[in-house]
PDB file of C-alpha atoms in Angstrom:
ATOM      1  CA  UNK A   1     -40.934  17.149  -3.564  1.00  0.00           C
ATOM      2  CA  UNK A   2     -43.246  13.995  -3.426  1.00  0.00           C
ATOM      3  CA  UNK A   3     -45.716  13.591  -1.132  1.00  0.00           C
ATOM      4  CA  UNK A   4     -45.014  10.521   1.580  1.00  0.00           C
ATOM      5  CA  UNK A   5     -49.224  10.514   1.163  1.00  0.00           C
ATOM      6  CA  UNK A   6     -49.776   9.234  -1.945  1.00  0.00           C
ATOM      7  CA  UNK A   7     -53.539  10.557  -3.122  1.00  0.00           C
ATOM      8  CA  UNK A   8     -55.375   7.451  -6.189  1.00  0.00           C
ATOM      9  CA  UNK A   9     -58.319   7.969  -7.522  1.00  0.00           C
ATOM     10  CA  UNK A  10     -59.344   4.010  -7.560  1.00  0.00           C
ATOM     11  CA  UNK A  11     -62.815   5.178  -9.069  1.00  0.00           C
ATOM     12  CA  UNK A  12     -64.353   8.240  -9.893  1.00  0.00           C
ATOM     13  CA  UNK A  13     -65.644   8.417  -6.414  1.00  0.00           C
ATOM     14  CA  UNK A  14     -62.808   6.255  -4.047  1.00  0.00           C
ATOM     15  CA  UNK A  15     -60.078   7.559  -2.618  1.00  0.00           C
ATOM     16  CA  UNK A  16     -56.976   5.354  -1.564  1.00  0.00           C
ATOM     17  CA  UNK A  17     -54.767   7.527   0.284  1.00  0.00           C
ATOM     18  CA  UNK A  18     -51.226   5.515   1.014  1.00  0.00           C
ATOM     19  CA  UNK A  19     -49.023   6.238   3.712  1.00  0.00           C
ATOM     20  CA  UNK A  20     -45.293   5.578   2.951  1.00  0.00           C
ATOM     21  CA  UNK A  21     -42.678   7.379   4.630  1.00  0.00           C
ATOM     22  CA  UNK A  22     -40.182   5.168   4.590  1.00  0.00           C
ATOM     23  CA  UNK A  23     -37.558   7.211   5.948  1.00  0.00           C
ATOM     24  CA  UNK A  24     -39.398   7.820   9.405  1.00  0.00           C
ATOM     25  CA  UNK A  25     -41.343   3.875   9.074  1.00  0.00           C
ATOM     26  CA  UNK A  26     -44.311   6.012   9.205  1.00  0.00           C
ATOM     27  CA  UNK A  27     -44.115   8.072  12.262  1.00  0.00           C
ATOM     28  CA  UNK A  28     -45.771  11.414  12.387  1.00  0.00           C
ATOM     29  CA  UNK A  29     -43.221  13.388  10.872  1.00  0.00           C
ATOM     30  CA  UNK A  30     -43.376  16.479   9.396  1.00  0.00           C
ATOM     31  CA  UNK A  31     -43.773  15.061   5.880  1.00  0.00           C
ATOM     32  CA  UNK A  32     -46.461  12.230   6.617  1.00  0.00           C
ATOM     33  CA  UNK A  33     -48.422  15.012   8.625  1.00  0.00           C
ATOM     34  CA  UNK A  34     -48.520  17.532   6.137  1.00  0.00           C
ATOM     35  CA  UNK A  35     -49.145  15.279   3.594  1.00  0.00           C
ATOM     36  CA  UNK A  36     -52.082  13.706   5.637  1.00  0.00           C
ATOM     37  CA  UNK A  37     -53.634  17.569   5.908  1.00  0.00           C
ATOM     38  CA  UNK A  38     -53.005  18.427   2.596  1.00  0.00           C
ATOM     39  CA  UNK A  39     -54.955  15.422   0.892  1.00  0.00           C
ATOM     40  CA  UNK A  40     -57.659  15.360   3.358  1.00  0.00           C
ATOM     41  CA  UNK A  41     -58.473  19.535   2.620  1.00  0.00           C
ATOM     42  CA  UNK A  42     -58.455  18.201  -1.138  1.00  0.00           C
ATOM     43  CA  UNK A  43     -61.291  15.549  -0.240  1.00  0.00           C
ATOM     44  CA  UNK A  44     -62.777  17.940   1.525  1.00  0.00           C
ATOM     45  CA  UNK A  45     -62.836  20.671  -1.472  1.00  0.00           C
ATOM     46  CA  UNK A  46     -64.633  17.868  -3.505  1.00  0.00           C
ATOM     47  CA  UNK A  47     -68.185  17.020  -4.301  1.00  0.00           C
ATOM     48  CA  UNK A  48     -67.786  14.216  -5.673  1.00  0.00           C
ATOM     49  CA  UNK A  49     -65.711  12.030  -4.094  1.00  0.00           C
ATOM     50  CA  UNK A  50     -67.988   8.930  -1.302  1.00  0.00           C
ATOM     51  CA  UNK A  51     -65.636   7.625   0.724  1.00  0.00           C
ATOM     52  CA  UNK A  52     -61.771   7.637   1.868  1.00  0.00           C
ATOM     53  CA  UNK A  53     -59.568   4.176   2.255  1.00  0.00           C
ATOM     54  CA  UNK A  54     -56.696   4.770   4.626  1.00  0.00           C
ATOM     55  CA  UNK A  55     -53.897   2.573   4.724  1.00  0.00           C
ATOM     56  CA  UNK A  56     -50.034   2.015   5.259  1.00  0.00           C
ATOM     57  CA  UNK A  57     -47.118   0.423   3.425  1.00  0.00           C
ATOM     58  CA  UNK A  58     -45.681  -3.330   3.929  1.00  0.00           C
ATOM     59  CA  UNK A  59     -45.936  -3.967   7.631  1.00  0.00           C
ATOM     60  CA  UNK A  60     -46.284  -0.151   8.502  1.00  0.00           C
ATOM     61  CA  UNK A  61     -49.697   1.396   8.861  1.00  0.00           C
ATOM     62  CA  UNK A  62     -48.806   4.477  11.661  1.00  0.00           C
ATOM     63  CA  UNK A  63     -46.171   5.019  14.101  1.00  0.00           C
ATOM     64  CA  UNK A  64     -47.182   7.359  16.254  1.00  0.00           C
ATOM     65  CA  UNK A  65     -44.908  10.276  17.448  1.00  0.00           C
ATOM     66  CA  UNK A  66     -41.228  10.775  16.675  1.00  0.00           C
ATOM     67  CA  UNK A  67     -38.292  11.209  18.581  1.00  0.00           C
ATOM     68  CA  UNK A  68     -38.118  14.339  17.753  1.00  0.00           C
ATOM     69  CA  UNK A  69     -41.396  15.440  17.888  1.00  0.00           C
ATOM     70  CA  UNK A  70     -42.130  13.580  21.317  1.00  0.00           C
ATOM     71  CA  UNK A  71     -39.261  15.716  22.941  1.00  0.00           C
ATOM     72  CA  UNK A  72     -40.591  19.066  21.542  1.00  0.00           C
ATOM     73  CA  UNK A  73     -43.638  18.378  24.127  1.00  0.00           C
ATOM     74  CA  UNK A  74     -41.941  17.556  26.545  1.00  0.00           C
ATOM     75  CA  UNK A  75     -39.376  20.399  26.412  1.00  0.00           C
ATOM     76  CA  UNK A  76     -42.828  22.968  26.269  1.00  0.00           C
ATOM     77  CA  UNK A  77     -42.118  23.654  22.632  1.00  0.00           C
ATOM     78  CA  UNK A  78     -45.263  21.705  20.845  1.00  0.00           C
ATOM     79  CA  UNK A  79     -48.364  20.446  22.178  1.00  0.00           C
ATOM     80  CA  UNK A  80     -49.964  17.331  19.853  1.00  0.00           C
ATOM     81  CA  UNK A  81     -53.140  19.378  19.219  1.00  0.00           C
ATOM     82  CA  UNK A  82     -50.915  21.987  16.652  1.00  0.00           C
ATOM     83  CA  UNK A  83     -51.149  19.828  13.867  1.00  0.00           C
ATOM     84  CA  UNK A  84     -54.616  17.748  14.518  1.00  0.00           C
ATOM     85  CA  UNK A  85     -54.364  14.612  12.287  1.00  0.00           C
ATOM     86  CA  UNK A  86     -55.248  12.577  14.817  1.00  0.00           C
ATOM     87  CA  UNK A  87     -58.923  13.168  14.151  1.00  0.00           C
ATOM     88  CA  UNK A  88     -58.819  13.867   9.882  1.00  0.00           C
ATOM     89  CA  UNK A  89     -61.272  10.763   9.861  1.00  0.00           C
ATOM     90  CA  UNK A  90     -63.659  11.943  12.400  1.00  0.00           C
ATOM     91  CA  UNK A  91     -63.914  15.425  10.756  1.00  0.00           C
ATOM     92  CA  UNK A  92     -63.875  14.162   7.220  1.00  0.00           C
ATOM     93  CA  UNK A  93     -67.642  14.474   5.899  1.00  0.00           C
ATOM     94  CA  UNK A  94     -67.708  11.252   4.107  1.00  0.00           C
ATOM     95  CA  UNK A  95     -66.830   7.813   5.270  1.00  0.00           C
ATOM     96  CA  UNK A  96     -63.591   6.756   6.218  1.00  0.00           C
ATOM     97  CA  UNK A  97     -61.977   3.307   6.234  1.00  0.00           C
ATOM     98  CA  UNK A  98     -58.857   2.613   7.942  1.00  0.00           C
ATOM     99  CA  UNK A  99     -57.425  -0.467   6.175  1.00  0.00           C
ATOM    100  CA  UNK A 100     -54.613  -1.181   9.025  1.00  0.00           C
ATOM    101  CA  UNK A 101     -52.278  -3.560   7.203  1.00  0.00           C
ATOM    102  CA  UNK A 102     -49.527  -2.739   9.356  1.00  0.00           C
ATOM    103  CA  UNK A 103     -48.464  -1.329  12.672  1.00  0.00           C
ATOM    104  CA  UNK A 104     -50.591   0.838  14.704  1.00  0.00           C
ATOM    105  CA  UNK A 105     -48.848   2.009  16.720  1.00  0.00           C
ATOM    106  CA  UNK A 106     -49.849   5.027  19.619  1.00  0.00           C
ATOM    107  CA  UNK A 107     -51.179   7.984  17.941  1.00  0.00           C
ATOM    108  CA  UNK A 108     -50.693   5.685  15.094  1.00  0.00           C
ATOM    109  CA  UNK A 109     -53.281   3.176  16.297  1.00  0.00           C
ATOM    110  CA  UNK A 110     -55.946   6.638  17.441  1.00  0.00           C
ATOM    111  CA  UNK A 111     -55.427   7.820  14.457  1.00  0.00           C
ATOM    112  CA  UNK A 112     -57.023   4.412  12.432  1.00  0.00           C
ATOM    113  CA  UNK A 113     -59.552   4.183  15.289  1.00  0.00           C
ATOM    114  CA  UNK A 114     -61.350   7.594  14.511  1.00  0.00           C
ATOM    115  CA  UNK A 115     -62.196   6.209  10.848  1.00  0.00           C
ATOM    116  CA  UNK A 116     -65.835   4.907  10.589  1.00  0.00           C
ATOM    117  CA  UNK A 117     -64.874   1.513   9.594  1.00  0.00           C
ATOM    118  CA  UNK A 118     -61.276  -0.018  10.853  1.00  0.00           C
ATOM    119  CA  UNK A 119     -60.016  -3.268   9.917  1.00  0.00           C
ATOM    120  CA  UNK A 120     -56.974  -5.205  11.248  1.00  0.00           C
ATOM    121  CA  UNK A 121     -54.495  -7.286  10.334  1.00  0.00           C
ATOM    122  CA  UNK A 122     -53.686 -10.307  12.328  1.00  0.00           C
ATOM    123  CA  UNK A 123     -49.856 -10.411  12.071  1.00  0.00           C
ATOM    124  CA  UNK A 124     -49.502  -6.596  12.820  1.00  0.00           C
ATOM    125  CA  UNK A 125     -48.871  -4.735  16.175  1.00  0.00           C
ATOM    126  CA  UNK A 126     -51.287  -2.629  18.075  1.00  0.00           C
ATOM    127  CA  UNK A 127     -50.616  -0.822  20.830  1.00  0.00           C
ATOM    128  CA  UNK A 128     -51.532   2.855  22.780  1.00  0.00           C
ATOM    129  CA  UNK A 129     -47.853   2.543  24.372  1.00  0.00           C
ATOM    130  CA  UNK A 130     -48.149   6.776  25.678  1.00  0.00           C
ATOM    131  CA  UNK A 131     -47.570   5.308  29.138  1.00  0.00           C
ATOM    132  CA  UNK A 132     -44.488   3.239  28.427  1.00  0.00           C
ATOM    133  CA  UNK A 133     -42.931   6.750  27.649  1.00  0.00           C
ATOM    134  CA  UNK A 134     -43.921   8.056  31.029  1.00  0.00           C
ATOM    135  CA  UNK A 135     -46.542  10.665  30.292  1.00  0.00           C
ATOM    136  CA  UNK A 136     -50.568  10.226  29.817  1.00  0.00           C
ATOM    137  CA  UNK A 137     -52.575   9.594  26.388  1.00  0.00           C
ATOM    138  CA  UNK A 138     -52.937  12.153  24.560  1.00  0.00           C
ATOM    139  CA  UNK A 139     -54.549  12.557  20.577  1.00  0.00           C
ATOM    140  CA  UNK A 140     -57.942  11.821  21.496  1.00  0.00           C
ATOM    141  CA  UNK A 141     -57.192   8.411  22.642  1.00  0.00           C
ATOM    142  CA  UNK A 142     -59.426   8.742  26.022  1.00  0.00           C
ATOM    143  CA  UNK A 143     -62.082   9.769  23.960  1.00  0.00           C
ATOM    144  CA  UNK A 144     -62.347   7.174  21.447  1.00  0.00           C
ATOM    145  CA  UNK A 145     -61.000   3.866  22.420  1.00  0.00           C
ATOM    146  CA  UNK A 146     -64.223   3.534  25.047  1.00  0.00           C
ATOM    147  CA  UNK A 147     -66.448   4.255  22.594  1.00  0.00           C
ATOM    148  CA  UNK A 148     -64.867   1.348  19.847  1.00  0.00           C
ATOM    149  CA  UNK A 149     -63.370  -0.705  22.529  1.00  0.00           C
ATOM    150  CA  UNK A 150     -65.490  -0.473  25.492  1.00  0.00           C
ATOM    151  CA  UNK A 151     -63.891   0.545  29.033  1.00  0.00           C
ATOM    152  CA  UNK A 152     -62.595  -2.892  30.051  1.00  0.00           C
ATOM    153  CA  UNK A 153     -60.087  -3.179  27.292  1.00  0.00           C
ATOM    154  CA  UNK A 154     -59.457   0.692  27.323  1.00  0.00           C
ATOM    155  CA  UNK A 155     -57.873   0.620  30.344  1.00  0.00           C
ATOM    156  CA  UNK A 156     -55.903  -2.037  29.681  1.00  0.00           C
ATOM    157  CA  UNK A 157     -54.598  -0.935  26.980  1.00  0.00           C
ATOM    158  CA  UNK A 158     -54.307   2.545  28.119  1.00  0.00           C
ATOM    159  CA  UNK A 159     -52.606   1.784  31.498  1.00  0.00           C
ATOM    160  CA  UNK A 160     -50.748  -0.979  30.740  1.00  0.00           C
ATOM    161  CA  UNK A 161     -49.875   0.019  27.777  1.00  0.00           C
ATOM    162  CA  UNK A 162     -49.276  -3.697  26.196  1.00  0.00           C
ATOM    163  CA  UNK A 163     -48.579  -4.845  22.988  1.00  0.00           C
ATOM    164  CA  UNK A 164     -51.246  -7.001  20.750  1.00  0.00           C
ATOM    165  CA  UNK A 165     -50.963  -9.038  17.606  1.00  0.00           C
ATOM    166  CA  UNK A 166     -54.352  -8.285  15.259  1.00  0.00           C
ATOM    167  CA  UNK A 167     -54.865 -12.077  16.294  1.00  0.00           C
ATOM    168  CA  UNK A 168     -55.175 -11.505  20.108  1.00  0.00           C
ATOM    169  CA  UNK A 169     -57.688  -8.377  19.934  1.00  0.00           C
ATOM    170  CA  UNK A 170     -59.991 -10.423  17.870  1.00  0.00           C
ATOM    171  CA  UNK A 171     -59.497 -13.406  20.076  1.00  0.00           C
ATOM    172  CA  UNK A 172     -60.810 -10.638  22.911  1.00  0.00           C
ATOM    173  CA  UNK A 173     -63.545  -9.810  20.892  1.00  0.00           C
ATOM    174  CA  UNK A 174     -62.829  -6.485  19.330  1.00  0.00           C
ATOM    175  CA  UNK A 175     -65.658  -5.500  16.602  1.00  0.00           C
ATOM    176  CA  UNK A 176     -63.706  -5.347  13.748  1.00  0.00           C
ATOM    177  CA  UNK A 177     -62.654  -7.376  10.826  1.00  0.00           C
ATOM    178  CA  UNK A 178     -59.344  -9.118  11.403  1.00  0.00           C
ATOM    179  CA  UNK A 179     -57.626 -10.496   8.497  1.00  0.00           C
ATOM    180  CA  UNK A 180     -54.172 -11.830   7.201  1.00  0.00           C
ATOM    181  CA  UNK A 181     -52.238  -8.490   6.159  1.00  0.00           C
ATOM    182  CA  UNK A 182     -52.569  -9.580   2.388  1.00  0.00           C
ATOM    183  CA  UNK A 183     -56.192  -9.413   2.636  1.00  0.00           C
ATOM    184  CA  UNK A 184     -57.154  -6.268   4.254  1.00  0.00           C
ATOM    185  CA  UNK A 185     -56.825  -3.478   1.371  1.00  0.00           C
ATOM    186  CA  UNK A 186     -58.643  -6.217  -0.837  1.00  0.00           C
ATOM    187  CA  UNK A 187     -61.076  -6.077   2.169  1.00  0.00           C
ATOM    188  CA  UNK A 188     -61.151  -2.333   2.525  1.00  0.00           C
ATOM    189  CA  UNK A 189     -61.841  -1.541  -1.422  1.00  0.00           C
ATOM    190  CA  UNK A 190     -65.000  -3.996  -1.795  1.00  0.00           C
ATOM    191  CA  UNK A 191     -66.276  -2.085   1.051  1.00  0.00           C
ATOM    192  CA  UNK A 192     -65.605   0.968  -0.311  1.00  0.00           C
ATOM    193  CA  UNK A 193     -67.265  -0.313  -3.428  1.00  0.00           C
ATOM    194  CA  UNK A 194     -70.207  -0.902  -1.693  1.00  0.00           C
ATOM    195  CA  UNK A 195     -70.207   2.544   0.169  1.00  0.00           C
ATOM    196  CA  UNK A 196     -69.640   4.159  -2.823  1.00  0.00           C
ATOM    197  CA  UNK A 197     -73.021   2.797  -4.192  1.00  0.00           C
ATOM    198  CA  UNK A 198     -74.990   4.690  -2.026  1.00  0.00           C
ATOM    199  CA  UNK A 199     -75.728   9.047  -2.984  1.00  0.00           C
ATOM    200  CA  UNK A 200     -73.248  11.492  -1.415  1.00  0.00           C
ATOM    201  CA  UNK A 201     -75.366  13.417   0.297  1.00  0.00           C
ATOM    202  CA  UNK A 202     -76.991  10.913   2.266  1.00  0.00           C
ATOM    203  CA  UNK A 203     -73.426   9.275   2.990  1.00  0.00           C
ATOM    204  CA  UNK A 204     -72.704  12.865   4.575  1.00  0.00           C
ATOM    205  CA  UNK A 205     -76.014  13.199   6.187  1.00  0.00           C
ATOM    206  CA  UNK A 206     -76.065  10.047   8.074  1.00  0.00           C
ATOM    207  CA  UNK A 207     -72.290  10.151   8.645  1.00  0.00           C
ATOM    208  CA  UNK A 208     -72.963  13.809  10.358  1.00  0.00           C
ATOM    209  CA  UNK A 209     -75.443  11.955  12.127  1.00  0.00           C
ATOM    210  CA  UNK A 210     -73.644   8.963  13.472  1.00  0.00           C
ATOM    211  CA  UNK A 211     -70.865  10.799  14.880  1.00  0.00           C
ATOM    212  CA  UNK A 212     -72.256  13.887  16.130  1.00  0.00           C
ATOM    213  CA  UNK A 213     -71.651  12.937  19.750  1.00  0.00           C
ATOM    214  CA  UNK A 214     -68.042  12.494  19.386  1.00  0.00           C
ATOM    215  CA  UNK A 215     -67.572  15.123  17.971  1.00  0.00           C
ATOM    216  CA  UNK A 216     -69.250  17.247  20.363  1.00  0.00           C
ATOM    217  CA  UNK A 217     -67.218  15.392  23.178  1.00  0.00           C
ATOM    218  CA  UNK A 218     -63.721  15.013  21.321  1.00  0.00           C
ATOM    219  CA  UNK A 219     -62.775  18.842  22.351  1.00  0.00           C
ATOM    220  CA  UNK A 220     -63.295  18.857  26.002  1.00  0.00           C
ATOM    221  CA  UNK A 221     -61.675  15.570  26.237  1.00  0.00           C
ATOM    222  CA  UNK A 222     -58.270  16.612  24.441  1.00  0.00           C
ATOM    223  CA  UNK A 223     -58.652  19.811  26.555  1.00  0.00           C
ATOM    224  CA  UNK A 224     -58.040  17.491  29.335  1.00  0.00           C
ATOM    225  CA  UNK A 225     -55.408  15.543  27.907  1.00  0.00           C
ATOM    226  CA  UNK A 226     -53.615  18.138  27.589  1.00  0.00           C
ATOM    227  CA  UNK A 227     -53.814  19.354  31.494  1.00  0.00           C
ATOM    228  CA  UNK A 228     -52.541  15.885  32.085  1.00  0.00           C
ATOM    229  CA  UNK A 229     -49.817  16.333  29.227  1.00  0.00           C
ATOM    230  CA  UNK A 230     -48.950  19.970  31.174  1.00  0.00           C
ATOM    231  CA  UNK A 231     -48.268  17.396  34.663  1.00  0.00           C
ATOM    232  CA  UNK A 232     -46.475  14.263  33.486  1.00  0.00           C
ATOM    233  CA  UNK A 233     -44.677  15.145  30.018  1.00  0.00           C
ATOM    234  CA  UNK A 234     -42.022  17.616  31.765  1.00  0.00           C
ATOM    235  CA  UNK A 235     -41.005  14.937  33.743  1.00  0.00           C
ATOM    236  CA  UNK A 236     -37.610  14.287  33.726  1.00  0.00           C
ATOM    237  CA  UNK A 237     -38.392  10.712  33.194  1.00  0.00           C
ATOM    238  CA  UNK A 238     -40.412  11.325  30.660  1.00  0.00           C
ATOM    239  CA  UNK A 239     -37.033  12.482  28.245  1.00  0.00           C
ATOM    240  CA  UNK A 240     -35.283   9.568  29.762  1.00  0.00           C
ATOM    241  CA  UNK A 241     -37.612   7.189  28.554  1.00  0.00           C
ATOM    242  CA  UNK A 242     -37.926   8.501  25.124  1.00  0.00           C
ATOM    243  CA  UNK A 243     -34.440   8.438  24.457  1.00  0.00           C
ATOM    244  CA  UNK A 244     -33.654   5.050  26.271  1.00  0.00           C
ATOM    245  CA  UNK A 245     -37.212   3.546  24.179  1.00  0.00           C
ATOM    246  CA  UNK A 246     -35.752   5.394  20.653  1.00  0.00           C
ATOM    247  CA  UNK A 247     -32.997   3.529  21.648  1.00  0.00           C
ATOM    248  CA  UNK A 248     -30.098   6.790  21.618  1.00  0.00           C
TER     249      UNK A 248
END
């Protein structure tokens, strides 16, 4: 069966890995996450390849958790640290680009955000919308939306969980490119080109380097997410939220 993570070899040394589940519109299902693990163990089996471009399809770039998936935490069945894809970008040894043509949305949005380089598109939706469901961030999100973000913004998006067009986060600032959704692969490969110039190894070193402290951090932190996850998800709010937000 096809993988919904489709693995190109732009250049010798770039990697454009596509996201297109179509079915689930990009939501972590089981397909899109074993697809994501699969071609990241492949980069990491490489020595050759420099850098990673992550990106979506049409107006899609993640989803965050399913229906399905959301309800097997809360009935004690999964936790969101058995599969970690959240993080793939953080742990990847060379440099990651998340070229965010689409939706981010929740886990979605974390999930771009732990790339060394993210760019935006100003028609899509971003959002960390865990509270809307009733239950507290989980997938690293506390960990790494101060650190790209700042505090200010973190909680806002965190606690009030709103909803923001590409176009209002740069209009607050946010330190990333923010283009029109045609625009932002184009955006993302040139960089990559430009990455790519530069030797492997230091790539890795100075990668290793840069995010050393969040790695070191990112454990304890979803350690503690998930004590919060073990006090709000089991809620019986929590399920009534999911299904009334899925809309069944």
């Amino acid at each position: 069966m096809e993988s919904v993570v489709h693995f190109q070899e732009i250049e010798p040394e770039i990697v454009l890995l596509t996201m297109e589940d179509r079915v689930h519109k990009n939501t972590f299902s089981k397909e899109l996450i074993d697809g994501l693990l699969e071609a990241f163990a492949v980069i990491e089996a490489s020595n050759v390849y420099k850098v990673v471009v992550l990106t979506g399809y049409d107006s899609y770039f993640a989803s965050g958790g399913t229906r399905e998936g959301l309800l097997a935490i809360h009935e004690g069945r999964e936790k969101f640290t058995d599969k970690n894809v959240y993080s793939l970008a953080l742990d990847c040894k060379i440099p990651v680009i998340a070229a965010m043509q689409g939706h981010g949305i929740g886990g979605g949005f974390i999930m771009g955000l732990f790339a060394d380089f993210v760019i935006l598109s100003r028609e899509s939706v971003y959002t960390t919308n865990f509270m809307k469901y009733g239950f507290t961030p989980g997938m690293g999100a506390t960990c790494i939306l101060p650190r790209k973000l700042g505090i200010s913004l973190t909680e806002e998006l965190l606690i009030n969980s709103g909803t923001y067009r590409g176009a209002e986060l740069e209009k607050r600032g946010i330190p990333f490119p923010v283009l029109p959704r045609a625009e932002v692969l184009g955006h993302a490969l040139e960089l990559a080109r430009q990455i790519a110039e530069k030797p492997r190894y230091s790539l890795i070193l100075l990668k290793d380097h840069l995010v050393a402290p969040i790695r070191e951090e990112l454990p304890s932190i979803v350690e503690r997410e998930v004590m919060m996850h073990e006090k709000t998800f089991h809620q019986p709010e929590v399920r009534e939220r999911i299904n009334a937000l899925f809309g069944k």
